Coordinates of C-alpha atoms and ligand atoms in Angstrom, one line a residue:
M321 CA -132.9 -127.6 -177.5
Q322 CA -133.4 -129.6 -174.3
D323 CA -135.7 -127.0 -172.7
I324 CA -138.7 -128.0 -174.9
K325 CA -140.9 -130.4 -173.1
R326 CA -142.6 -132.8 -175.5
T327 CA -145.7 -134.7 -174.9
S328 CA -145.8 -137.6 -177.3
K329 CA -142.7 -139.6 -176.5
L330 CA -142.3 -139.1 -172.7
Q331 CA -142.9 -142.8 -172.0
S332 CA -140.1 -143.9 -174.3
W333 CA -137.2 -145.5 -172.4
I334 CA -134.7 -143.2 -174.0
S335 CA -136.4 -140.0 -172.9
T336 CA -134.7 -137.9 -170.2
G337 CA -137.9 -135.8 -170.0
R338 CA -135.8 -132.9 -171.3
G339 CA -136.7 -133.3 -174.9
P340 CA -134.7 -135.0 -177.7
I341 CA -131.6 -136.8 -176.4
L342 CA -128.2 -135.9 -177.6
I343 CA -125.3 -138.4 -178.0
S344 CA -121.9 -136.9 -178.9
G345 CA -118.3 -137.7 -178.9
P346 CA -115.5 -138.6 -181.3
C347 CA -115.9 -140.9 -184.2
S348 CA -112.9 -142.8 -182.7
A349 CA -111.3 -142.8 -179.3
E350 CA -107.7 -142.0 -180.4
T351 CA -105.8 -141.2 -177.3
E352 CA -106.7 -141.0 -173.6
E353 CA -106.2 -137.3 -173.6
Q354 CA -108.3 -136.7 -176.8
T355 CA -111.1 -138.8 -175.5
L356 CA -111.2 -137.2 -172.0
E357 CA -110.8 -133.7 -173.3
T358 CA -113.6 -134.1 -175.8
A359 CA -115.9 -135.5 -173.1
R360 CA -115.0 -132.8 -170.6
R361 CA -115.8 -130.0 -173.1
L362 CA -119.0 -131.7 -174.2
A363 CA -120.1 -132.0 -170.5
L364 CA -119.5 -128.2 -170.1
T365 CA -122.2 -127.5 -172.7
G366 CA -124.8 -129.1 -170.4
K367 CA -126.6 -130.4 -173.5
V368 CA -125.1 -133.9 -174.0
D369 CA -126.9 -137.0 -172.5
Y370 CA -124.4 -139.7 -173.6
I371 CA -120.8 -139.6 -174.7
R372 CA -119.9 -141.8 -177.6
A373 CA -116.7 -143.1 -179.0
G374 CA -115.7 -145.8 -181.6
V375 CA -113.2 -148.3 -180.1
W376 CA -113.3 -150.9 -182.9
K377 CA -113.9 -149.3 -186.2
P378 CA -115.2 -151.4 -189.1
R379 CA -113.7 -149.6 -192.0
T380 CA -114.6 -150.0 -195.7
R381 CA -111.1 -150.3 -196.9
P382 CA -108.1 -152.0 -195.3
G383 CA -105.3 -149.8 -194.1
S384 CA -107.6 -147.2 -192.6
F385 CA -107.4 -146.6 -188.9
E386 CA -109.4 -149.5 -187.3
G387 CA -109.6 -148.1 -183.7
V388 CA -107.3 -148.6 -180.7
G389 CA -109.4 -151.5 -179.4
V390 CA -109.9 -152.6 -175.8
K391 CA -107.4 -150.2 -174.3
A392 CA -109.9 -147.4 -174.9
L393 CA -112.5 -149.0 -172.6
P394 CA -110.8 -147.8 -169.4
W395 CA -110.7 -144.3 -171.0
M396 CA -114.5 -144.5 -171.3
Q397 CA -114.7 -145.5 -167.7
K398 CA -112.7 -142.3 -166.8
V399 CA -115.0 -140.3 -169.0
K400 CA -117.9 -141.5 -166.9
E401 CA -116.1 -140.8 -163.6
Q402 CA -115.0 -137.3 -164.7
T403 CA -118.2 -136.1 -166.4
G404 CA -120.9 -138.1 -164.7
L405 CA -122.3 -138.8 -168.1
P406 CA -123.1 -142.3 -169.3
V407 CA -121.0 -143.7 -172.2
T408 CA -121.8 -145.6 -175.4
V409 CA -119.5 -147.7 -177.7
E410 CA -120.1 -149.6 -181.0
V411 CA -120.0 -153.3 -180.9
A412 CA -119.5 -155.5 -183.9
N413 CA -119.3 -159.0 -182.4
A414 CA -120.0 -161.0 -179.2
N415 CA -116.4 -160.5 -177.9
H416 CA -116.9 -156.7 -178.1
V417 CA -120.2 -157.1 -176.1
D418 CA -118.4 -159.1 -173.4
L419 CA -115.6 -156.5 -173.1
C420 CA -118.1 -153.6 -172.9
L421 CA -120.1 -155.3 -170.2
E422 CA -116.9 -156.0 -168.3
F423 CA -115.9 -152.3 -168.4
G424 CA -119.3 -151.0 -167.5
I425 CA -120.2 -149.3 -170.8
D426 CA -123.8 -148.0 -170.3
M427 CA -125.2 -148.3 -173.8
L428 CA -124.1 -150.2 -177.0
W429 CA -124.7 -149.5 -180.6
I430 CA -124.5 -151.7 -183.6
G431 CA -123.0 -150.1 -186.7
A432 CA -124.3 -150.0 -190.3
R433 CA -121.8 -152.5 -191.6
T434 CA -122.9 -155.0 -188.9
T435 CA -126.6 -154.6 -189.2
V436 CA -126.4 -156.1 -192.7
N437 CA -125.3 -159.4 -191.4
P438 CA -128.0 -161.5 -189.6
F439 CA -125.5 -164.0 -188.3
T440 CA -123.4 -161.3 -186.6
V441 CA -126.5 -159.5 -185.2
Q442 CA -127.8 -162.8 -183.9
E443 CA -124.4 -163.5 -182.3
I444 CA -124.6 -160.1 -180.6
A445 CA -128.2 -160.7 -179.5
E446 CA -127.2 -164.1 -177.9
A447 CA -124.3 -162.4 -176.1
L448 CA -126.8 -160.0 -174.6
R449 CA -129.4 -162.6 -173.5
G450 CA -130.4 -161.9 -169.9
V451 CA -128.5 -158.6 -169.8
D452 CA -130.4 -155.3 -169.2
I453 CA -128.6 -152.7 -171.3
P454 CA -129.9 -150.3 -173.9
V455 CA -128.8 -151.1 -177.5
L456 CA -129.2 -148.9 -180.5
I457 CA -129.1 -150.4 -184.0
K458 CA -128.1 -148.3 -187.0
N459 CA -129.8 -148.9 -190.4
P460 CA -127.8 -151.2 -192.7
I461 CA -125.6 -149.4 -195.3
N462 CA -128.0 -150.5 -198.1
A463 CA -131.6 -149.2 -198.3
D464 CA -133.2 -152.4 -197.0
L465 CA -136.0 -151.7 -194.5
A466 CA -136.6 -155.4 -193.8
L467 CA -133.0 -156.0 -192.9
W468 CA -133.1 -153.1 -190.4
L469 CA -136.4 -154.3 -188.9
G470 CA -135.1 -157.9 -188.8
S471 CA -132.0 -157.0 -186.9
T472 CA -134.1 -155.0 -184.5
E473 CA -136.4 -158.0 -184.0
R474 CA -133.4 -160.2 -183.3
L475 CA -132.4 -157.9 -180.4
I476 CA -135.9 -157.7 -179.0
Q477 CA -136.3 -161.5 -179.2
S478 CA -133.1 -161.9 -177.1
G479 CA -135.1 -160.3 -174.3
L480 CA -133.6 -156.8 -174.4
K481 CA -136.1 -154.2 -173.1
R482 CA -134.4 -151.1 -174.3
V483 CA -133.8 -151.2 -178.0
G484 CA -133.6 -148.1 -180.2
A485 CA -132.7 -147.3 -183.8
I486 CA -130.3 -144.9 -185.5
H487 CA -130.9 -143.5 -189.0
R488 CA -127.5 -142.8 -190.6
G489 CA -128.4 -142.8 -194.2
F490 CA -127.7 -145.3 -197.0
S491 CA -124.8 -145.6 -199.4
N492 CA -125.5 -144.8 -202.9
L493 CA -123.4 -145.0 -206.0
G494 CA -122.4 -141.6 -207.3
E495 CA -123.8 -139.7 -204.4
T496 CA -122.0 -136.4 -203.8
Y497 CA -124.1 -134.1 -201.8
Y498 CA -124.6 -136.6 -198.9
R499 CA -122.1 -139.1 -197.7
N500 CA -125.0 -141.4 -197.1
R501 CA -128.3 -140.4 -198.7
P502 CA -130.9 -140.0 -196.0
Q503 CA -133.9 -141.4 -197.8
W504 CA -136.1 -140.2 -195.0
Q505 CA -139.0 -142.2 -196.2
L506 CA -137.2 -145.4 -195.0
A507 CA -136.8 -143.9 -191.5
I508 CA -140.5 -143.0 -191.5
A509 CA -141.4 -146.5 -192.6
F510 CA -139.2 -147.9 -189.8
R511 CA -141.1 -145.8 -187.3
N512 CA -144.5 -146.8 -188.7
A513 CA -143.5 -150.4 -188.5
M514 CA -142.1 -150.2 -184.9
P515 CA -143.6 -147.1 -183.4
E516 CA -142.5 -148.1 -179.9
I517 CA -138.8 -148.1 -180.8
P518 CA -137.1 -144.7 -180.2
L519 CA -135.5 -143.4 -183.4
I520 CA -132.4 -141.2 -183.4
C521 CA -130.8 -139.5 -186.3
D522 CA -127.1 -139.5 -187.0
P523 CA -126.5 -136.4 -189.2
S524 CA -122.7 -136.8 -189.1
H525 CA -122.7 -140.0 -191.2
I526 CA -125.5 -138.8 -193.4
C527 CA -123.7 -135.5 -194.2
G528 CA -120.0 -136.5 -194.2
R529 CA -119.3 -132.8 -193.9
R530 CA -119.9 -130.0 -191.4
D531 CA -121.8 -127.4 -193.4
T532 CA -125.0 -129.5 -193.8
L533 CA -125.2 -130.9 -190.2
L534 CA -127.6 -128.2 -189.0
S535 CA -130.1 -128.6 -191.8
V536 CA -130.2 -132.4 -191.5
S537 CA -130.5 -132.1 -187.7
Q538 CA -133.3 -129.7 -188.1
K539 CA -135.1 -132.0 -190.6
A540 CA -134.8 -134.9 -188.1
M541 CA -136.3 -132.8 -185.4
D542 CA -139.1 -131.7 -187.7
L543 CA -139.8 -135.4 -188.4
D544 CA -140.1 -135.9 -184.6
F545 CA -137.0 -138.1 -184.1
D546 CA -136.2 -138.9 -180.5
G547 CA -132.7 -137.5 -180.6
L548 CA -129.4 -137.0 -182.4
M549 CA -126.0 -138.6 -182.5
L550 CA -123.4 -136.1 -183.7
E551 CA -119.6 -136.7 -183.8
S552 CA -117.3 -134.2 -182.1
H553 CA -113.6 -133.9 -181.6
I554 CA -111.2 -131.4 -179.9
D555 CA -109.3 -131.0 -183.2
P556 CA -111.7 -132.2 -186.0
D557 CA -109.3 -131.6 -188.9
K558 CA -106.8 -133.9 -187.3
A559 CA -109.2 -136.7 -186.4
W560 CA -108.0 -140.2 -187.3
S561 CA -111.3 -141.1 -188.8
D562 CA -114.2 -139.1 -190.3
A563 CA -112.3 -135.8 -190.0
E564 CA -114.5 -133.9 -192.4
Q565 CA -117.7 -134.4 -190.5
Q566 CA -116.6 -133.8 -186.9
V567 CA -117.1 -130.5 -185.0
T568 CA -115.6 -129.2 -181.8
P569 CA -117.7 -129.5 -178.6
E570 CA -118.2 -125.7 -178.8
A571 CA -119.4 -125.8 -182.4
L572 CA -121.8 -128.6 -181.4
D573 CA -123.1 -126.4 -178.6
E574 CA -123.9 -123.7 -181.1
L575 CA -125.4 -126.1 -183.6
I576 CA -127.7 -127.5 -181.0
A577 CA -128.7 -124.0 -179.9
S578 CA -129.7 -123.2 -183.5
I579 CA -132.1 -126.1 -183.8
I580 CA -135.8 -125.4 -183.4
V581 CA -137.7 -128.2 -181.7
R582 CA -141.3 -128.0 -182.6
E583 CA -144.1 -129.6 -180.7
P584 CA -145.6 -132.7 -182.5
K585 CA -149.1 -131.3 -181.7
L586 CA -150.5 -127.9 -180.8
E587 CA -151.8 -127.4 -177.3
D588 CA -153.8 -124.4 -178.4
E589 CA -157.1 -125.4 -180.0
Q590 CA -157.5 -122.5 -182.2
G591 CA -154.1 -123.2 -183.8
Q592 CA -155.1 -126.8 -184.2
T593 CA -158.2 -125.8 -186.1
Q594 CA -156.2 -123.7 -188.4
L595 CA -153.8 -126.6 -189.1
D596 CA -156.8 -128.9 -189.7
L597 CA -158.2 -126.5 -192.2
L598 CA -154.9 -126.3 -194.1
R599 CA -154.7 -130.1 -194.0
E600 CA -158.2 -130.3 -195.4
Q601 CA -157.0 -128.2 -198.3
I602 CA -154.1 -130.5 -198.9
N603 CA -156.4 -133.5 -198.9
H604 CA -158.6 -131.8 -201.4
I605 CA -155.7 -130.9 -203.7
D606 CA -154.4 -134.5 -203.4
D607 CA -157.8 -135.8 -204.5
E608 CA -157.8 -133.5 -207.5
L609 CA -154.2 -134.5 -208.4
L610 CA -155.1 -138.2 -208.2
N611 CA -158.2 -137.6 -210.4
L612 CA -156.1 -135.7 -213.0
L613 CA -153.4 -138.5 -212.9
S614 CA -156.1 -141.1 -213.6
N615 CA -157.4 -139.0 -216.5
R616 CA -153.9 -138.7 -217.8
M617 CA -153.5 -142.5 -217.8
Q618 CA -156.8 -142.8 -219.6
V619 CA -155.4 -140.6 -222.4
A620 CA -152.1 -142.6 -222.3
R621 CA -154.1 -145.8 -223.0
E622 CA -155.9 -144.1 -225.9
I623 CA -152.5 -143.1 -227.3
G624 CA -151.5 -146.8 -226.9
R625 CA -154.5 -147.9 -229.0
F626 CA -153.6 -145.3 -231.6
K627 CA -149.9 -146.5 -231.7
K628 CA -151.0 -150.1 -231.9
S629 CA -153.3 -149.5 -235.0
N630 CA -150.7 -147.4 -236.7
N631 CA -147.9 -149.8 -235.6
I632 CA -145.5 -147.2 -234.1
T633 CA -143.2 -147.6 -231.1
I634 CA -144.2 -146.6 -227.6
L635 CA -141.1 -144.5 -226.7
Q636 CA -140.8 -141.3 -228.7
K637 CA -137.5 -139.8 -227.6
A638 CA -138.2 -136.3 -229.0
R639 CA -141.6 -136.1 -227.3
W640 CA -140.0 -137.2 -224.0
N641 CA -137.3 -134.6 -224.2
E642 CA -139.9 -131.9 -224.8
I643 CA -141.8 -133.0 -221.7
M644 CA -138.7 -133.0 -219.6
D645 CA -137.6 -129.5 -220.8
K646 CA -141.0 -128.1 -220.1
G647 CA -140.9 -129.6 -216.6
A648 CA -137.5 -128.2 -215.8
H649 CA -138.6 -124.7 -216.9
Y650 CA -141.8 -125.0 -214.8
A651 CA -139.8 -126.2 -211.8
N652 CA -137.4 -123.2 -212.0
A653 CA -140.2 -120.7 -212.5
H654 CA -142.3 -122.0 -209.5
G655 CA -139.6 -122.6 -206.9
L656 CA -139.7 -126.4 -207.2
S657 CA -136.6 -128.4 -207.3
E658 CA -135.5 -129.8 -210.7
A659 CA -134.7 -133.1 -209.0
F660 CA -138.3 -133.4 -207.8
M661 CA -139.7 -132.5 -211.2
I662 CA -137.5 -135.1 -213.0
A663 CA -138.4 -137.8 -210.5
Y664 CA -142.1 -136.9 -210.8
L665 CA -142.2 -136.9 -214.6
Q666 CA -140.1 -140.0 -214.8
S667 CA -142.5 -141.9 -212.5
V668 CA -145.6 -140.7 -214.4
H669 CA -144.0 -141.5 -217.7
D670 CA -143.0 -145.0 -216.4
E671 CA -146.6 -145.7 -215.5
S672 CA -147.8 -144.3 -218.9
I673 CA -145.5 -146.7 -220.7
T674 CA -146.8 -149.6 -218.6
Q675 CA -150.4 -148.7 -219.4
Q676 CA -149.7 -148.3 -223.1
E677 CA -147.8 -151.6 -223.1
R678 CA -150.8 -153.4 -221.6
V679 CA -153.0 -151.9 -224.4
M680 CA -150.5 -152.8 -227.2
N681 CA -149.5 -156.3 -226.0
G682 CA -152.6 -157.3 -224.2
Ligands
PEP1084 C1 -119.6 -144.4 -186.5 O1 -120.6 -144.2 -185.8 O2 -118.5 -143.9 -186.3 C2 -119.8 -145.4 -187.6 C3 -118.8 -146.1 -188.0 O3 -121.0 -145.2 -188.1 P1 -121.7 -146.1 -189.2 O4 -121.9 -147.5 -188.7 O5 -123.0 -145.4 -189.3 O6 -120.9 -146.1 -190.5
MN1085 MN1 -117.6 -142.0 -187.7

């Protein structure tokens, strides 16, 4: 995917000028041999810009493998020597920062479990004051945009010039399809709030499994992310952490080759006009939809007045089930996802109830 030259983000500090950047390497550095062998095979693909490895692993439950610690830093130095590629390591406190700087680590990243803690992020930011090193900050594990932006601001305020963000999804009770639900709208909101900060996607921690990595990577590229961080391992099934989501360097090579990187804007004017016309149609349809929705709410208010004068409850369970069934059938018949239809109807219904309540209770 590196061959595509993009126009919009060339000024960004993270850009290599070869297209979206790719960071890959094991979830954890386990042994010197595993770390070096993974890196060597990644370098052979010619597609990787940074080699990553977790050295200190903040794990959700005690008893899980927590990383080999500082002894992996010389291995990362060897990775650099042997592949010529820069290396990146996760830091979770000021001491990790000092050690990484001592061992010449080229880029740092802050993990999702650290971003949630302003004191820790501030401590890391202070340890980096006066240092010129790129730092990427993952979104917090919970879907809190302000916390992500705030942590990014702490890094910028410490004087760092090269700050980037990583979208790795958000944990969600009962989620099964994703390990961490992507909630793309939050990544888009992050980019809108801080358009100058490069934004990378981490499909490995979003997916938690191999078979969906390509579709999530493709989606990130379609949303014009600046790059990808993907975990890789010489023997993924035997990895000491995150085994289900890691791929071999060769599988990574194939995955990257399958991604289509599209231009953010068309060079060709005729194509652009065609796109503008289609967008015009979308605008028109959106206007109509909004008008219809507003008409629907007007009717909902009338129903509210009727219910008030006849003293009946707002929520009529049988009526609601009827609407949901109709929606599900419609979704299936028209190639729309049932999840979308349920979310849409739920949201319209919530607003209807609010409108009726206002009429009934003043
Ligand atoms: C990791 O990158 O291996 C990691 C622990 O990720 P996250 O902070 O996104 O959970
Ligand atoms: Mn991991």
